CSV table of C-alpha atoms and ligand atoms in Angstrom, one decimal:
chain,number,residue,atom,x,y,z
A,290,UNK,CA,24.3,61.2,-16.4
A,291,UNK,CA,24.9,57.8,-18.5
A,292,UNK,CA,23.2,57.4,-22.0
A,293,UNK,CA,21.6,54.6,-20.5
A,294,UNK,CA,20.1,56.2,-17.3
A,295,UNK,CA,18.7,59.0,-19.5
A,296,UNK,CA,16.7,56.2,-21.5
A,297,UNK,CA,15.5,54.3,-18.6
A,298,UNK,CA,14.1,58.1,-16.9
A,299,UNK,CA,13.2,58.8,-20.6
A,300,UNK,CA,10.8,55.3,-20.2
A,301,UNK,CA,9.7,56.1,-17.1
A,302,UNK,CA,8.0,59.4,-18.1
A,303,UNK,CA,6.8,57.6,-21.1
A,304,UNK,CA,5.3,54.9,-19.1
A,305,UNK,CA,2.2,56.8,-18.0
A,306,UNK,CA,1.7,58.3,-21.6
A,307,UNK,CA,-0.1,55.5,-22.7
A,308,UNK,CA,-1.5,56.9,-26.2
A,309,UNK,CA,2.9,57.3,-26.8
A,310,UNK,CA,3.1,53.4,-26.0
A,311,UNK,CA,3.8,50.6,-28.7
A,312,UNK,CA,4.2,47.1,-27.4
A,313,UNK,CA,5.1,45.2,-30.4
A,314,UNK,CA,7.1,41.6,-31.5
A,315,UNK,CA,9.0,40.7,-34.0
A,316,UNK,CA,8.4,37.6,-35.5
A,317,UNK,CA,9.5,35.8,-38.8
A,318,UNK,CA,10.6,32.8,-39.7
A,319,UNK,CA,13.6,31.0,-39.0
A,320,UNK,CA,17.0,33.4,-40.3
A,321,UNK,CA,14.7,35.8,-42.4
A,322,UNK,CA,16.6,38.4,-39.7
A,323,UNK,CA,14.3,39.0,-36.6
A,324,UNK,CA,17.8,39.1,-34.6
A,325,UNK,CA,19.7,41.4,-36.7
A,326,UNK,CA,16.5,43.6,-37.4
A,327,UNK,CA,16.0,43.9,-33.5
A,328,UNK,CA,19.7,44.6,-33.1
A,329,UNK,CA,19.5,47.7,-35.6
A,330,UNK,CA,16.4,48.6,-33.6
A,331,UNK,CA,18.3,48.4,-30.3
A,332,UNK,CA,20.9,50.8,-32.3
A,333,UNK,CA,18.7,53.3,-33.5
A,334,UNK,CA,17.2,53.9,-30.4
A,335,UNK,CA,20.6,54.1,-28.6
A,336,UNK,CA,21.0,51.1,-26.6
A,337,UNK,CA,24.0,49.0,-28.4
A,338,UNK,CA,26.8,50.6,-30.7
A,339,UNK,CA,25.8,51.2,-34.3
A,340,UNK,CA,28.7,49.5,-35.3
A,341,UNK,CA,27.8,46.3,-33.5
A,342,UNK,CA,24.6,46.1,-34.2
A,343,UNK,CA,23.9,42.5,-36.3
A,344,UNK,CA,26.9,41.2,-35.0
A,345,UNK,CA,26.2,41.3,-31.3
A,346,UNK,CA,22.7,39.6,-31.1
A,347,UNK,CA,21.9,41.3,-28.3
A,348,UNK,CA,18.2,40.0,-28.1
A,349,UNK,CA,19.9,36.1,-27.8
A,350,UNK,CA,20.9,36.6,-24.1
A,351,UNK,CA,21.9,32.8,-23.5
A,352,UNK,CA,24.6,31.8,-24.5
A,353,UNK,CA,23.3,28.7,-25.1
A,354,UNK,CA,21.2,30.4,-28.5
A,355,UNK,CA,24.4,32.5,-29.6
A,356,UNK,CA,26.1,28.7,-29.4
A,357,UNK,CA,23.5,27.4,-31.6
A,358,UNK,CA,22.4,30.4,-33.4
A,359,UNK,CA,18.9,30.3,-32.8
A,360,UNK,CA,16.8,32.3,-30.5
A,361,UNK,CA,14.9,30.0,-28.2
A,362,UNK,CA,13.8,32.5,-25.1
A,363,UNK,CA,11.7,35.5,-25.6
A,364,UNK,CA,13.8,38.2,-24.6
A,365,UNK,CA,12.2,42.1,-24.1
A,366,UNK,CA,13.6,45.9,-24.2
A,367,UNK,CA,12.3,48.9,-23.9
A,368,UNK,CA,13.9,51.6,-25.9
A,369,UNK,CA,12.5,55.2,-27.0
A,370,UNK,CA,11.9,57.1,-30.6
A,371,UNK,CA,11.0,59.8,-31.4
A,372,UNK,CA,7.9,60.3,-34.3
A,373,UNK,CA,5.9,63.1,-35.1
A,374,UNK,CA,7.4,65.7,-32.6
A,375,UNK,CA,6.8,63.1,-29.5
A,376,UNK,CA,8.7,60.8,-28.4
A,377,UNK,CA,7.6,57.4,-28.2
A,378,UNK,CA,7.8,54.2,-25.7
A,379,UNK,CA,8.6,51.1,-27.7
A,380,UNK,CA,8.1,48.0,-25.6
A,381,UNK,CA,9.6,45.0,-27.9
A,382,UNK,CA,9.4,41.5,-27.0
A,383,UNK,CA,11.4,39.3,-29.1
A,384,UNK,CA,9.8,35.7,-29.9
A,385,UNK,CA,11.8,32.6,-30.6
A,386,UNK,CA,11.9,31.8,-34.7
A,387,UNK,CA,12.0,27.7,-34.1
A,388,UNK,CA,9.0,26.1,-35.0
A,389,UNK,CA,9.3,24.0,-31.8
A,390,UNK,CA,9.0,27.3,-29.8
A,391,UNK,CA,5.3,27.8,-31.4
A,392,UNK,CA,3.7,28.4,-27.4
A,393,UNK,CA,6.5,30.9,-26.9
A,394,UNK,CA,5.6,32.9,-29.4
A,395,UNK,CA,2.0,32.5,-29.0
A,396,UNK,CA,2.3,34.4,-25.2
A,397,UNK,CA,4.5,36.6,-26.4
A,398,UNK,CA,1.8,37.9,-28.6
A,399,UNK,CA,-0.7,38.1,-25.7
A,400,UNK,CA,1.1,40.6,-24.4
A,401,UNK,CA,1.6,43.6,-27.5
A,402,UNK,CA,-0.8,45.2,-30.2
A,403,UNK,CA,1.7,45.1,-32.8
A,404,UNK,CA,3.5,41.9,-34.6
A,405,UNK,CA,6.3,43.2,-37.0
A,406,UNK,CA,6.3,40.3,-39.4
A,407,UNK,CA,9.9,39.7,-41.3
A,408,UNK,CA,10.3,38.3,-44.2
A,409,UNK,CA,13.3,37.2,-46.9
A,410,UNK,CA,12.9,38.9,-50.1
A,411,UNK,CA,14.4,35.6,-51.8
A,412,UNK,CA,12.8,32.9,-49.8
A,413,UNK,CA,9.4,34.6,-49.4
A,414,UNK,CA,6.4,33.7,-46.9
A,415,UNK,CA,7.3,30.2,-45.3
A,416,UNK,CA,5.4,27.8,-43.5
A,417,UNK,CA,6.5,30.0,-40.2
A,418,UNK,CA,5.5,32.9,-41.6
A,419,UNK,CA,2.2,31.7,-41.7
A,420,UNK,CA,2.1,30.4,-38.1
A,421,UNK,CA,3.1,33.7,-37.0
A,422,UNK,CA,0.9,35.3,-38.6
A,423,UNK,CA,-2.1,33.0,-37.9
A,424,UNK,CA,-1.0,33.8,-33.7
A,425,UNK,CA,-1.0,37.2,-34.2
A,426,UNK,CA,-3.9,37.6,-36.0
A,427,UNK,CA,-6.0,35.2,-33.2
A,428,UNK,CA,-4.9,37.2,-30.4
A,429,UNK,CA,-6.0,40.7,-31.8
A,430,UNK,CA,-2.3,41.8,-32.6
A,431,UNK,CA,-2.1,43.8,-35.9
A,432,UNK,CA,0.7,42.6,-38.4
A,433,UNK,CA,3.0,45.6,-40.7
A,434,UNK,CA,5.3,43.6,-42.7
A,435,UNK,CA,8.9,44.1,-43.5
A,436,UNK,CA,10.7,42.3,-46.2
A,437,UNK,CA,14.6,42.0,-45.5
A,438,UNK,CA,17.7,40.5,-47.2
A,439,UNK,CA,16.8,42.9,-50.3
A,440,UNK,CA,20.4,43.4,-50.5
A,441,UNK,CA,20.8,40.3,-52.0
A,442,UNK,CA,18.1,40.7,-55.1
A,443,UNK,CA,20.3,43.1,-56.1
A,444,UNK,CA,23.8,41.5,-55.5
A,445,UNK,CA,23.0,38.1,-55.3
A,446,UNK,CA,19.8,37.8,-58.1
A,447,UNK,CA,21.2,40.8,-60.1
A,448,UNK,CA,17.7,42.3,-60.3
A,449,UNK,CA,16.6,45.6,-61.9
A,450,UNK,CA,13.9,48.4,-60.4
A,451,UNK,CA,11.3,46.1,-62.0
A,452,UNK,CA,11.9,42.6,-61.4
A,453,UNK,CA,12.7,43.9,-58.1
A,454,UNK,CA,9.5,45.7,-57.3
A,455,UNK,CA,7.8,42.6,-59.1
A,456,UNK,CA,9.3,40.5,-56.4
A,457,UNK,CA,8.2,42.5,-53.6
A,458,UNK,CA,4.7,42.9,-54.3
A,459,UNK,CA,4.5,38.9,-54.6
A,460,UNK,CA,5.8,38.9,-51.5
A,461,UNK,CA,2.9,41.1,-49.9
A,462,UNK,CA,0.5,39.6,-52.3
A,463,UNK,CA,1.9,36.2,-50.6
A,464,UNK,CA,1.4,37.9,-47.0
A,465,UNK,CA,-2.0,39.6,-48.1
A,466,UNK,CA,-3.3,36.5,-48.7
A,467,UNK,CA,-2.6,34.2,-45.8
A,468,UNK,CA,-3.7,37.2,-43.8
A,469,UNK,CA,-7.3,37.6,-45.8
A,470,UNK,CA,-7.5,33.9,-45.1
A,471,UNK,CA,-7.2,33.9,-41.4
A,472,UNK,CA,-9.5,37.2,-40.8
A,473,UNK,CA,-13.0,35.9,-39.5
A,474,UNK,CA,-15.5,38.3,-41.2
A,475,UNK,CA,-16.2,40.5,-38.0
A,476,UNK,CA,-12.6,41.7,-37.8
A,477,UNK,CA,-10.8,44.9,-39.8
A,478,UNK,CA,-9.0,44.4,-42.4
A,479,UNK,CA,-5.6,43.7,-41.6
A,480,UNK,CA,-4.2,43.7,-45.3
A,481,UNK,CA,-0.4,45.2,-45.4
A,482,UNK,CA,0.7,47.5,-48.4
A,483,UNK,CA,3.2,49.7,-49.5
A,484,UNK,CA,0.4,52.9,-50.3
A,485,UNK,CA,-0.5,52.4,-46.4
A,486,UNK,CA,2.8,52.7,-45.4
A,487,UNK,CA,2.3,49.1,-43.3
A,488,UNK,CA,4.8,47.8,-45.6
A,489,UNK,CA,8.4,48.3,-45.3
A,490,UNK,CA,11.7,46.8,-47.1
A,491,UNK,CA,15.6,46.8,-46.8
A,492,UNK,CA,19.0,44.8,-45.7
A,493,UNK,CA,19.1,44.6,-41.5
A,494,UNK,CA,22.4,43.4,-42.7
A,495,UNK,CA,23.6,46.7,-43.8
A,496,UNK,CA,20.7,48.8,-41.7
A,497,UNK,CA,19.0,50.4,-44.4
A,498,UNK,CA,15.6,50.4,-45.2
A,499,UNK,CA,12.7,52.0,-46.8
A,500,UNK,CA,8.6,52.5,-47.8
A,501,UNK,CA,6.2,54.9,-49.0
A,502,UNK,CA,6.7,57.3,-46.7
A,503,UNK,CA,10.3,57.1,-46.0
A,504,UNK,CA,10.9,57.6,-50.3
A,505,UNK,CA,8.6,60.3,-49.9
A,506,UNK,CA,10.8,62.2,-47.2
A,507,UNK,CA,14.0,61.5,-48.6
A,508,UNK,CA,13.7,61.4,-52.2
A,509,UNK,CA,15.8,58.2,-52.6
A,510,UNK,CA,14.1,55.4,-55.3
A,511,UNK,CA,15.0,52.3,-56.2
A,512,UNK,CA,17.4,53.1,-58.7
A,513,UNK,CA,19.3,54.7,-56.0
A,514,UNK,CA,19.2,52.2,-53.6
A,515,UNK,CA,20.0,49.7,-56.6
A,516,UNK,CA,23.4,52.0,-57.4
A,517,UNK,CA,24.5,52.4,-54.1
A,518,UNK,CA,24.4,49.0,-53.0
A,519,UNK,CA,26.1,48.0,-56.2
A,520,UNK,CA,28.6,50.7,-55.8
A,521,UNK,CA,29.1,49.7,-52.0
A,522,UNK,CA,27.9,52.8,-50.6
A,523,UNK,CA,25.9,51.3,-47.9
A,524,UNK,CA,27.0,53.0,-45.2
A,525,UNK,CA,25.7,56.4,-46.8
A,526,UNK,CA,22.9,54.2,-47.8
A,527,UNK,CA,22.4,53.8,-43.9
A,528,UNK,CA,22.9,56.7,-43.5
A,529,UNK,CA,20.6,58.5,-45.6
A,530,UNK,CA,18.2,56.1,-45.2
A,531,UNK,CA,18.8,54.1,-41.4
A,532,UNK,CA,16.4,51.0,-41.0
A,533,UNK,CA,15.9,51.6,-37.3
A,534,UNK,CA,14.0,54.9,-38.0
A,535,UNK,CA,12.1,53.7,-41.1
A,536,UNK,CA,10.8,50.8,-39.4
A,537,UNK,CA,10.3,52.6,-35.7
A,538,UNK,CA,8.6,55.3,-37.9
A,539,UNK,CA,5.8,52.6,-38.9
A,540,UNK,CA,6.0,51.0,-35.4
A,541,UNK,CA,4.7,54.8,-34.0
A,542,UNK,CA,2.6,55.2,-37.3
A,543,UNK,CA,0.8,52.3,-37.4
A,544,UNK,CA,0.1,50.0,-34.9
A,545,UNK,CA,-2.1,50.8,-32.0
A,546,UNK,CA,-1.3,52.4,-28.6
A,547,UNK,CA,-2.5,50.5,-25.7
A,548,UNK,CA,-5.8,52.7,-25.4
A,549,UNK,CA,-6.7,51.8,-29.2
A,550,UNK,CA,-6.0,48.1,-28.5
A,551,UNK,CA,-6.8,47.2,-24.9
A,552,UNK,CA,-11.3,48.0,-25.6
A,553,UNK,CA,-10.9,44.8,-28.4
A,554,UNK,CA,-8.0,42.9,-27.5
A,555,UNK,CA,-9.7,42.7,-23.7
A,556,UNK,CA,-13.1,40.8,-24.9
A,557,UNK,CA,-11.1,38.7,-27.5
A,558,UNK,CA,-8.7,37.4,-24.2
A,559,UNK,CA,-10.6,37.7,-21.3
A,560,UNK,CA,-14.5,35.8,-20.9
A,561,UNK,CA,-15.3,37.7,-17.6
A,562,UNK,CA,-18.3,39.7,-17.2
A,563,UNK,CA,-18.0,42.5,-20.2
A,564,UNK,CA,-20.3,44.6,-17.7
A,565,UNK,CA,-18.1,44.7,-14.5
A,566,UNK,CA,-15.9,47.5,-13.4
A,567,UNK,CA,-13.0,45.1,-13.8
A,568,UNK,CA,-13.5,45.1,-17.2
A,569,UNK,CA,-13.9,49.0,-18.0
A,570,UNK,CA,-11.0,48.5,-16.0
A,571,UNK,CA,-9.1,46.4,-18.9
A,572,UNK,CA,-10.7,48.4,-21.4
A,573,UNK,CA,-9.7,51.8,-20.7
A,574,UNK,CA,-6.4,51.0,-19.2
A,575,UNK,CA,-7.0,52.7,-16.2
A,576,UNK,CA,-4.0,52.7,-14.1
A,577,UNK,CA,-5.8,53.7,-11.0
A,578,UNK,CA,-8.3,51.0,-11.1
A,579,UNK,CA,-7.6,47.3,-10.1
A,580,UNK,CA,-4.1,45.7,-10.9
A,581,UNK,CA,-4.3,43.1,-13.8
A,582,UNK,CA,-0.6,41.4,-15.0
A,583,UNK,CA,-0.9,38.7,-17.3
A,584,UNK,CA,2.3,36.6,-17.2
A,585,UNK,CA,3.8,35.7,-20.9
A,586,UNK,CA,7.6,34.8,-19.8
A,587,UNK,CA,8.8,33.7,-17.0
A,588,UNK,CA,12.9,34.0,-17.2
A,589,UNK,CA,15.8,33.2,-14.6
A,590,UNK,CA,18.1,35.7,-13.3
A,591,UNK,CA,21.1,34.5,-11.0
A,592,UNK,CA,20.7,37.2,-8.7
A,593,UNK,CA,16.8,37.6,-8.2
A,594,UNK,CA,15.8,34.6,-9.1
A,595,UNK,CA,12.5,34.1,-11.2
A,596,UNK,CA,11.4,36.8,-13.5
A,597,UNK,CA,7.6,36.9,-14.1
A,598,UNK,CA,7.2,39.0,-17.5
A,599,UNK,CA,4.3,40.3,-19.1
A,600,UNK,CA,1.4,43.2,-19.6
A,601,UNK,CA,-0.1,45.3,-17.0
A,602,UNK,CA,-4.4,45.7,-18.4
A,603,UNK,CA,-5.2,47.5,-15.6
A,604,UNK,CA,-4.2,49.3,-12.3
A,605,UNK,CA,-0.3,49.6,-11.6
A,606,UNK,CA,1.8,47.1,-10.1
A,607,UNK,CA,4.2,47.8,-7.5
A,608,UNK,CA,6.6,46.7,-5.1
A,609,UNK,CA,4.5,45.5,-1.6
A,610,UNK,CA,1.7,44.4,-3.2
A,611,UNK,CA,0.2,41.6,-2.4
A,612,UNK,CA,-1.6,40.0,-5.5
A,613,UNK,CA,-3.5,36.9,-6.2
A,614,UNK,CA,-2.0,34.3,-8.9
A,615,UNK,CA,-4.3,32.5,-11.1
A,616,UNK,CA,-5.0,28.9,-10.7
A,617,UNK,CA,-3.2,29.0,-6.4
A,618,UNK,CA,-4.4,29.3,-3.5
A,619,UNK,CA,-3.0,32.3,-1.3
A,620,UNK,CA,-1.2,35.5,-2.4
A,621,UNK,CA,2.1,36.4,-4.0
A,622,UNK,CA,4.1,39.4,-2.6
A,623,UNK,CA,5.6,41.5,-5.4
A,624,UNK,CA,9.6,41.8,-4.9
A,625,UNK,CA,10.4,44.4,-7.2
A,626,UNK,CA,9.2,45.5,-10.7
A,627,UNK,CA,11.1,47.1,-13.5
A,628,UNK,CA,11.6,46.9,-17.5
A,629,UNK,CA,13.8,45.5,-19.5
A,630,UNK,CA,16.7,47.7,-21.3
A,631,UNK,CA,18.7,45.9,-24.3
A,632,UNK,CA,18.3,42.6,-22.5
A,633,UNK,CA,18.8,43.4,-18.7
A,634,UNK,CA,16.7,43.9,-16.4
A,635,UNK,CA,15.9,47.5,-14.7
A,636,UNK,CA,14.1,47.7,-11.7
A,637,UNK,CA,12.7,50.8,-10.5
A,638,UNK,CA,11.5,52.4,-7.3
A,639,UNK,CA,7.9,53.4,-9.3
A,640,UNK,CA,5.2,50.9,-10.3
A,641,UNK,CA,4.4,50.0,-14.0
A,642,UNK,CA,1.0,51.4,-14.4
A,643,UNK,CA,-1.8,50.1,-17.3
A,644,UNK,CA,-0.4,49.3,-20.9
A,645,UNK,CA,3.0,48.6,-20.6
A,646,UNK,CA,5.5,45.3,-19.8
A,647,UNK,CA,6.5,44.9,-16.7
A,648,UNK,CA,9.1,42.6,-15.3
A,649,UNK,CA,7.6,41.5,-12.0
A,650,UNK,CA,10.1,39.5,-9.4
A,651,UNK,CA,8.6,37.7,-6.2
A,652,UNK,CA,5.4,35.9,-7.6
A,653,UNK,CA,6.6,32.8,-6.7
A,654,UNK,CA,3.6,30.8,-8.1
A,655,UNK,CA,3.4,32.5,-11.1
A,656,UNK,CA,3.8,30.6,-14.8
A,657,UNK,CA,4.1,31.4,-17.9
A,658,UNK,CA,-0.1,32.0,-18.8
A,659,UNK,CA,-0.9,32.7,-15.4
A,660,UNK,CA,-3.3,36.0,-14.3
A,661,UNK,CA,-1.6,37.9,-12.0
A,662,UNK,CA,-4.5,40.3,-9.8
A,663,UNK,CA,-5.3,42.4,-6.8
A,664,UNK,CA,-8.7,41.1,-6.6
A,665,UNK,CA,-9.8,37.5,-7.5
A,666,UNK,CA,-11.2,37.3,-11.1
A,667,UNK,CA,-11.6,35.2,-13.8
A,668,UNK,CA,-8.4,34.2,-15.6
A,669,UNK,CA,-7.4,35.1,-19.5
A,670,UNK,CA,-8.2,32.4,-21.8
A,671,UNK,CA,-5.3,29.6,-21.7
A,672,UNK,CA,-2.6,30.5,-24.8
A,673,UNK,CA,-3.1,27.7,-27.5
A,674,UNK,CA,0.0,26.5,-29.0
A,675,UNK,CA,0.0,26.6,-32.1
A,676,UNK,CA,3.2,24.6,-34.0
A,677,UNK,CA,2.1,23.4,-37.4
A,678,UNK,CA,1.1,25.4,-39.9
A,679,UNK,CA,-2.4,24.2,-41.3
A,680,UNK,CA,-1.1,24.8,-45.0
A,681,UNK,CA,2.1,24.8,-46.5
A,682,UNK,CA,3.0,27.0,-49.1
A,683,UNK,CA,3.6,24.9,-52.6
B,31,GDP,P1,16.6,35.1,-37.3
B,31,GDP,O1,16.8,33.6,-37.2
B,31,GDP,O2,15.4,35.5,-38.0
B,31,GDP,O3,16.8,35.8,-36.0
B,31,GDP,O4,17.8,35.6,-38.3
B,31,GDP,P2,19.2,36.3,-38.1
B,31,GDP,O5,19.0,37.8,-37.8
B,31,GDP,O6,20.0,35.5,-37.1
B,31,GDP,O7,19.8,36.3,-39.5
B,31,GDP,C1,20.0,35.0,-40.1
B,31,GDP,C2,21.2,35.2,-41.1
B,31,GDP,O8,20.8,36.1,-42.2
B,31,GDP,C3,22.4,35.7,-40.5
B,31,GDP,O9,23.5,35.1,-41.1
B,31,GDP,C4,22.4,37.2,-40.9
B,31,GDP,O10,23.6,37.8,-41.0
B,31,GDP,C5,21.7,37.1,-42.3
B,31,GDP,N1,21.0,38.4,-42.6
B,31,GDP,C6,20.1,39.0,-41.8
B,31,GDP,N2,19.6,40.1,-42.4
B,31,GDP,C7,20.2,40.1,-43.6
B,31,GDP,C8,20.1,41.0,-44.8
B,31,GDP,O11,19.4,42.0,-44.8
B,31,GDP,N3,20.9,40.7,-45.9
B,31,GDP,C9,21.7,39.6,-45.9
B,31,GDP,N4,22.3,39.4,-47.1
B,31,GDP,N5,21.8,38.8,-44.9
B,31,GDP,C10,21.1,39.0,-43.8
């Protein structure tokens, strides 16, 4: 059996171990290295070459964005890692980094419980970090931080252990407080930091990376990682140390499985009646119980036509079914459904059930926002845009 088929039955399984399922987003500003961190991702768990990995930009599947360099269509994968003995269903969907993409980004957080949040080491937290940060944060979506491009304090900036450890913690102090500023009083405390392990740093250039716990495991400090990249040893640097793990570690770690995050994220999205079944539905991800898709994408492929992406909150959707679509009259019958492996589209004979991303073809009606059901019900709030950022950083 292909590598590939053994993930995508590997996902399956996964699929209906919902306390083993991340759906997370990266999302940073423009070239801190969303693109290559997702390609060392995609890497790690398998799904492109190791060697290729930052040069093929795997996430920017028109070539339209490769042309111009920029990601401009939220792209998805599924991949699988193992943590803790289990392995683990990562669901990433990839956000654009142009400000001009804002609402893109925005849906793309309605449908995970995680936001990886990337930022440059040199250039710090920019006006789209904050915007980023400021959608997450609205839409229930905890934030873990990882500051990239480190590489370059040490070759570029020729800084030692302490002005480089001094730079960091600006950098989360920076984070830290755009984060403290958005929280509305009733909500956790969403702080990153490098004791909690919700921090992490390295070069998705040269795939390695580090925090708290990973320096713990493997005994490397920054004095090492400061040699080694001076002495261009990076590849044993990535090897002692590879990025994809570090970061996939805090993924698993950190940010909640769909059980955790569906019983807040639900009330914050959805203003139906808190007491109906529909809603304990929602809340406990009950993939027996009525099927609720909320549509966050909607992409074009040549040969099935439109692609209606986004998360299953309840029941599990499934080839046949007949479902109602927000906002139309009449019903929309499900084509196929499948996931999405290192940019292409899987479908499979099974349904998706409650708490993962599906990739739904034949609702016709279906836009990007729209609530996708078996039974009619209220609709999840609209997605606001949000483009500016309300403060700059001086
Ligand atoms: P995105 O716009 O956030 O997706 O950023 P990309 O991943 O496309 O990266 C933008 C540029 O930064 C590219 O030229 C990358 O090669 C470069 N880059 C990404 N990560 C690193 C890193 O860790 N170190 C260095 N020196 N360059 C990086």
């Amino acid at each position: 059996m292909g590598r590939r088929k053994k993930i995508v039955q590997e996902c399956e399984r996964l699929m209906d171990k919902p306390e083993n399922i991340r759906n997370i987003a990266i999302a940073a500003h423009v070239d801190h290295g969303k693109t290559t961190l997702s390609d060392n991702l995609l890497a790690g768990a398998g799904m492109i070459s190791d060697e290729t990995a930052g040069q093929q930009l795997a996430m920017d599947t028109e070539e339209d964005e490769q042309e111009r360099g920029i990601t401009i269509d939220a792209a998805n994968v599924s991949m699988t890692h193992e943590w803790n003995d289990k392995n683990h269903l990562i669901n990433l969907i990839d956000t654009p980094g142009h400000v001009d993409f804002g609402g893109d980004v925005t849906r793309a957080m309605r449908a995970v419980d995680g936001a990886l949040v990337v930022v440059d080491a040199v250039e710090g937290a920019m006006p789209q970090t904050e915007t980023v940060l400021r959608q997450a944060l609205r839409e229930g979506v905890k934030p873990a931080l990882f500051i990239n491009k480190v590489d370059r304090l040490i070759n570029e900036l020729q800084e030692g252990p302490e002005e480089m450890q001094r730079r960091l913690l600006d950098v989360i102090d920076d984070v830290n407080e755009l984060i403290r500023g958005m929280l509305e009083e009733e909500d956790y405390d969403w702080s990153v930091s490098v004791e909690d392990g919700t921090v992490a740093f390295g070069s998705a250039l040269y795939k390695w990376g580090v925090s708290m716990p990973s320096m713990e495991e493997t005994g490397i400090s920054f004095g090492d990682i400061i040699e080694m990249e001076r002495n261009d040893e990076r590849q044993e640097l990535h090897e002692r140390t590879p990025l994809s793990d570090v970061v996939l570690d805090m993924v698993a770690e950190h940010f909640p499985n769909p059980l955790q995050a569906q019983p807040s994220r639900v009330p914050r999205i959805w203003r139906g009646d808190a007491e109906s079944d529909l809603a304990h539905q929602m809340r406990d991800v009950e993939d027996e119980g009525d099927v609720v898709f909320m549509v966050t994408d909607i992409g074009m492929d040549p040969h099935a036509g439109e692609i209606a992406t986004g998360r299953v909150f309840s029941g599990t959707i499934k080839k046949g079914q007949e479902l109602f679509v927000s906002g139309t009259a009449g019903k929309n019958r499900v084509q196929s459904v499948g996931i999405f492996m290192g940019g292409e589209r899987e479908e499979l004979d099974r349904g998706v059930p409650a708490g993962n991303i599906a990739a739904v073809t034949g609702l016709r009606d279906a836009i990007a926002g729209s609530t996708v059901s078996s039974v009619e019900m209220t609709p999840f709030e609209s997605i606001e845009h949000i483009s500016e950022p309300v403060i700059t950083k001086s």
